[in-house]
PDB file of C-alpha atoms in Angstrom:
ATOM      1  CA  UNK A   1      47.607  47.521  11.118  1.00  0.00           C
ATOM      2  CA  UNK A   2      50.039  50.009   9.843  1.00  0.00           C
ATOM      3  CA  UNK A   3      52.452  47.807   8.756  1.00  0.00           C
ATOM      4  CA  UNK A   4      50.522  45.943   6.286  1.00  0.00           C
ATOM      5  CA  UNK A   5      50.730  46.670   2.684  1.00  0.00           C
ATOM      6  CA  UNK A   6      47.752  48.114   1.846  1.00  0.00           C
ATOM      7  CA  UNK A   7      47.183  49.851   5.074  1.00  0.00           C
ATOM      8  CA  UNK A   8      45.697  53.826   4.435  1.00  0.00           C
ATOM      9  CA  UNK A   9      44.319  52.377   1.332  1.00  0.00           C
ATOM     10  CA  UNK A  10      40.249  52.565   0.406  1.00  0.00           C
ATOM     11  CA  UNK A  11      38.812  49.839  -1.753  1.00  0.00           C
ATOM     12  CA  UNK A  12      34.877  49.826  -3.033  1.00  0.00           C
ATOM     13  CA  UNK A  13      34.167  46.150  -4.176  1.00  0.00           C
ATOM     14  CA  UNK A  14      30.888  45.529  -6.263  1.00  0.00           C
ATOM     15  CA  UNK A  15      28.453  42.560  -5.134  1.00  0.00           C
ATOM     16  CA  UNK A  16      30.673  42.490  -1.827  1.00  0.00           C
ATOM     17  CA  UNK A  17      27.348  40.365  -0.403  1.00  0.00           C
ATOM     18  CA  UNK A  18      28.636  36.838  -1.552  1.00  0.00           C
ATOM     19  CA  UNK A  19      30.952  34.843  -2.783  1.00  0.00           C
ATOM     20  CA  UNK A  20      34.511  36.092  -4.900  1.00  0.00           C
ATOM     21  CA  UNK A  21      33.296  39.889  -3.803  1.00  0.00           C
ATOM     22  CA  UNK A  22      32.845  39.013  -0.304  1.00  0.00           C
ATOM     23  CA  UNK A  23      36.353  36.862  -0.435  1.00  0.00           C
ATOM     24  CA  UNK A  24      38.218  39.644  -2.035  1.00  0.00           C
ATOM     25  CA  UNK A  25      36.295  42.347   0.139  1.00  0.00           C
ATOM     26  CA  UNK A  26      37.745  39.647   3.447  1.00  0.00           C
ATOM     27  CA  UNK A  27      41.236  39.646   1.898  1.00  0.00           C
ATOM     28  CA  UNK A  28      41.753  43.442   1.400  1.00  0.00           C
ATOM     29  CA  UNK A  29      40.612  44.239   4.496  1.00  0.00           C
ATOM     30  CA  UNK A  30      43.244  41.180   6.022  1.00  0.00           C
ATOM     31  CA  UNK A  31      45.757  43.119   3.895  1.00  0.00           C
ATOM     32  CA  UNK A  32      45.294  46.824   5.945  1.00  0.00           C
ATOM     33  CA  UNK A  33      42.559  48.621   3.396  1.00  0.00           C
ATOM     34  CA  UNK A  34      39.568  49.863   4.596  1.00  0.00           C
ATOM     35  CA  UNK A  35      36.565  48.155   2.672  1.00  0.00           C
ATOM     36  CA  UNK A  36      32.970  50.096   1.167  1.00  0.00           C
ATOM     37  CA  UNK A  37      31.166  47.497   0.497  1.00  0.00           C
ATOM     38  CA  UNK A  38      28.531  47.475  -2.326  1.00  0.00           C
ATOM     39  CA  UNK A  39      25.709  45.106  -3.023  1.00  0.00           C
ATOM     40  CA  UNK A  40      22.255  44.870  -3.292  1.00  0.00           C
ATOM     41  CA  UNK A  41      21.485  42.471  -0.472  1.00  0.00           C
ATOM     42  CA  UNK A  42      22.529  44.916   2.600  1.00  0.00           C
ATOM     43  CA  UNK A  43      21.601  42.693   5.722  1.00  0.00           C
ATOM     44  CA  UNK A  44      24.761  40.333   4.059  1.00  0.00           C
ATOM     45  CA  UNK A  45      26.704  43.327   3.574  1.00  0.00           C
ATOM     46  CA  UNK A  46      26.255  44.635   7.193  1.00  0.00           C
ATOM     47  CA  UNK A  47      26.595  41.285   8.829  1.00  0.00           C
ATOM     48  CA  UNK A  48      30.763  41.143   6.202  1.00  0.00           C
ATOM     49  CA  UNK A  49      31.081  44.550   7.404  1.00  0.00           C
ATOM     50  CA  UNK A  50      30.602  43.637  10.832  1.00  0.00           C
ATOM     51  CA  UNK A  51      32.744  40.389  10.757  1.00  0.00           C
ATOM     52  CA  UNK A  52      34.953  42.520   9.174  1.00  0.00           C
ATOM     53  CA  UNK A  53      35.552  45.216  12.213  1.00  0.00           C
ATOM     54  CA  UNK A  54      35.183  42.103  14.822  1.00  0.00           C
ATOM     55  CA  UNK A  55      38.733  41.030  13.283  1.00  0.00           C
ATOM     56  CA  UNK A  56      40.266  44.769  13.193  1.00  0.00           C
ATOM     57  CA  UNK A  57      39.271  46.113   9.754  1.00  0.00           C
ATOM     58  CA  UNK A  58      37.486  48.967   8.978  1.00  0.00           C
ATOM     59  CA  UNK A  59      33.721  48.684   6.686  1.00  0.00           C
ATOM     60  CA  UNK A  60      30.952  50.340   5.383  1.00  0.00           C
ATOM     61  CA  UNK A  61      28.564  48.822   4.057  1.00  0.00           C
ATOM     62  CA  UNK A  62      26.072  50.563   0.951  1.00  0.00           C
ATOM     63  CA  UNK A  63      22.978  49.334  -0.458  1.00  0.00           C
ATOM     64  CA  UNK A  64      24.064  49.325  -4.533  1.00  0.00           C
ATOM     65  CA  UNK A  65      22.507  48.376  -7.605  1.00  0.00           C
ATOM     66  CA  UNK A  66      25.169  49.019 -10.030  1.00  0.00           C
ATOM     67  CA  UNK A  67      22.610  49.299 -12.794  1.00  0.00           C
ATOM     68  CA  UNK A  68      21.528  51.982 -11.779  1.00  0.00           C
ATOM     69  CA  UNK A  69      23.552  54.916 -12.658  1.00  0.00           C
ATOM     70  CA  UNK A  70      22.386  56.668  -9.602  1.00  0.00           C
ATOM     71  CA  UNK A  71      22.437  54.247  -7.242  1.00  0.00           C
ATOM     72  CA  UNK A  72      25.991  53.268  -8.386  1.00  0.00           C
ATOM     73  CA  UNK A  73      27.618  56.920  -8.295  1.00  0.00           C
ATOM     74  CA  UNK A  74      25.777  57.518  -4.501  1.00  0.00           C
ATOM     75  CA  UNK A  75      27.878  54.177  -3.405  1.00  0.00           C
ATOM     76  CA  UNK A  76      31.026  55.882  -4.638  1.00  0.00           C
ATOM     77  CA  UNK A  77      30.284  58.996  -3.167  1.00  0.00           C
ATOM     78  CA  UNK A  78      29.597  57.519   0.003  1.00  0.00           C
ATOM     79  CA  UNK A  79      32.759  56.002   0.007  1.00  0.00           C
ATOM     80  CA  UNK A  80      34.954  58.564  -0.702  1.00  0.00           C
ATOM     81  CA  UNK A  81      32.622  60.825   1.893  1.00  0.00           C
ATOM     82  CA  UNK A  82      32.781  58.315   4.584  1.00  0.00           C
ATOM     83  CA  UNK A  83      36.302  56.411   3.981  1.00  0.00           C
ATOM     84  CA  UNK A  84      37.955  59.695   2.816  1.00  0.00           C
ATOM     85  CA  UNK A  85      39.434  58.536  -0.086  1.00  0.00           C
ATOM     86  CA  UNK A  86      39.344  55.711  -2.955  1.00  0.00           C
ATOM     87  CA  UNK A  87      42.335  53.985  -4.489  1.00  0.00           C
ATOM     88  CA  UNK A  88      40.845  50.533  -5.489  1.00  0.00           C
ATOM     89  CA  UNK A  89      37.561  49.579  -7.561  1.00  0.00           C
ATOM     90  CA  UNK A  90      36.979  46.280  -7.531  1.00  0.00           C
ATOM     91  CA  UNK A  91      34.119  46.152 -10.508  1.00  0.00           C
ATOM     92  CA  UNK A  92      32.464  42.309  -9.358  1.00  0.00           C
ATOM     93  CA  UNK A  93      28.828  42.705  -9.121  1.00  0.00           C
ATOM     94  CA  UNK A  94      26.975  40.436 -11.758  1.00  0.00           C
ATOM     95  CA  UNK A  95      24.324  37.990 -13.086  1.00  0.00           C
ATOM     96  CA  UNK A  96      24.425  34.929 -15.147  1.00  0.00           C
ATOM     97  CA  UNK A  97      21.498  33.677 -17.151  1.00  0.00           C
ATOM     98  CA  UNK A  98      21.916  29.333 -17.251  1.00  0.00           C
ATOM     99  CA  UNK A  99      19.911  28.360 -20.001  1.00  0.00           C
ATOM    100  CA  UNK A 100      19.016  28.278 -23.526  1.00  0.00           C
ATOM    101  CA  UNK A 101      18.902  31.240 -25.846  1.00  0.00           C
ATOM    102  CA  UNK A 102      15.996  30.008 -27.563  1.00  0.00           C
ATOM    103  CA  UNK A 103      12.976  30.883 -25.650  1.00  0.00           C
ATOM    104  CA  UNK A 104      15.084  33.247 -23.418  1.00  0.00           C
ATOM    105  CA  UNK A 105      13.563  36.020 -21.625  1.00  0.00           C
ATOM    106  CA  UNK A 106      15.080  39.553 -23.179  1.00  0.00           C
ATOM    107  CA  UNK A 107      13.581  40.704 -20.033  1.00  0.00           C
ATOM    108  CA  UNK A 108      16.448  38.676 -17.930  1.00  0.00           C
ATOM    109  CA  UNK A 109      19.297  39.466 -20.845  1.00  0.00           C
ATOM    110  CA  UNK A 110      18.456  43.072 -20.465  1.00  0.00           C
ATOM    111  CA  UNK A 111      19.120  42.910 -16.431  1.00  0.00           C
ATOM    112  CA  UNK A 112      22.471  40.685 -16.883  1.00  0.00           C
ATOM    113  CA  UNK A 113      23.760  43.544 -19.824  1.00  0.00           C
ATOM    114  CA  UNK A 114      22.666  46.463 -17.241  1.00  0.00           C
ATOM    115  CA  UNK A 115      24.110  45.113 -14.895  1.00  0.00           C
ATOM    116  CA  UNK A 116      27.692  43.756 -16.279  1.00  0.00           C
ATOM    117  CA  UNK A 117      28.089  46.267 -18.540  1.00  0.00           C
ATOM    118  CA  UNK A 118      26.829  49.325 -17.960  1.00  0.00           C
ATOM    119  CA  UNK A 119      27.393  48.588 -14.258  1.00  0.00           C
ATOM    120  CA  UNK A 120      30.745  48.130 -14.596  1.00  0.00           C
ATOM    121  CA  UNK A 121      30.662  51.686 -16.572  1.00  0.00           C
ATOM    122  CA  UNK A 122      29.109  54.055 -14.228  1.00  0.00           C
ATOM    123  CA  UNK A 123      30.632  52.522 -10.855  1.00  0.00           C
ATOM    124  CA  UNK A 124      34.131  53.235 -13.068  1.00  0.00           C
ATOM    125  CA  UNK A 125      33.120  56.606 -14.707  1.00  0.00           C
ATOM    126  CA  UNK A 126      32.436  57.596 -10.969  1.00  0.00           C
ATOM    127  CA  UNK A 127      35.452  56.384  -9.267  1.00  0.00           C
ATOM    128  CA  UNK A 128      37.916  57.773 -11.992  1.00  0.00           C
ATOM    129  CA  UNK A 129      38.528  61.375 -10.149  1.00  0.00           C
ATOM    130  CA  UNK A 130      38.691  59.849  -6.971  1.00  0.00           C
ATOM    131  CA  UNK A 131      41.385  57.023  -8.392  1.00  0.00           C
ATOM    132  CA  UNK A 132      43.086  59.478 -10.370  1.00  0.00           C
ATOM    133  CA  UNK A 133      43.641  61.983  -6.900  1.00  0.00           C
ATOM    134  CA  UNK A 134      44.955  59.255  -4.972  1.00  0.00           C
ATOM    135  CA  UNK A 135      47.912  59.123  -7.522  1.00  0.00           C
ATOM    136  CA  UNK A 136      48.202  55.562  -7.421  1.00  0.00           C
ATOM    137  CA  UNK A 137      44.212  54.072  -8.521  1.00  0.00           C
ATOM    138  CA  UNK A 138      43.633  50.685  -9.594  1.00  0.00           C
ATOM    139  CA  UNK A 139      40.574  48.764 -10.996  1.00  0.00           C
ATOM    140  CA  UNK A 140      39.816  45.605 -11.180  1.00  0.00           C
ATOM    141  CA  UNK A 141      36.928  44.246 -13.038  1.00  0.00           C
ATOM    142  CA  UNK A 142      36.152  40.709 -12.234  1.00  0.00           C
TER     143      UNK A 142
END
């Protein structure tokens, strides 16, 4: 795998359980980077982690709930302690109410904000050193 482009690359991807964080999770590793993968639901992300060593890539998978701040700084931290380094973020965990607004359950809107906002902050504000040693840090918010 050293010739492929992102090979000695880390990327953490957010909601890496299902669908566009478990595609893009699939396609970095295709691409050379070693994946930590971050979700809530881990028996999905261990069964993408191991699909994703059966084919040559390298994985970890971390229970995550990016809304909370301390569960989402412990994922990056065990990134960067297991994988060595990060250079990619990929900020893609998140909820979607389907519904009405009147009647809604604040409850429910409180969760989705938490978690696609200030999410998306702490799993950033915790990367940032890491991205900024690897001299060349990227983030992607979905």
């Amino acid at each position: 795998m050293a010739d492929l482009p992102l090979s000695g690359r880390v990327a953490a991807i957010t909601g890496a359980s299902s669908g566009i964080g478990e595609a893009t999770a699939v396609a970095l590793a295709q691409a050379g980077a070693a994946v930590s993968l971050g979700a809530r639901r881990v028996d999905r992300l261990e069964a993408l982690a191991a699909r994703i060593e059966a084919e040559g890539g390298q994985a970890l998978a971390v229970e995550c709930d990016v809304a909370d701040e301390a569960s989402a700084h412990a994922f990056i931290a065990a990134t960067v302690e297991k994988l060595g380094r990060l250079d990619i973020l990929v900020n893609n965990a998140g909820v979607m109410l389907l519904g009405p607004i009147e009647g809604a359950d604040t409850d429910q809107w409180r969760q989705m904000v938490d978690v696609n906002v200030l999410g998306l902050l702490y799993c950033t504000q915790a990367a940032l050193p890491h991205l900024r040693d690897s001299g060349h840090g990227h983030v992607v918010n979905v």
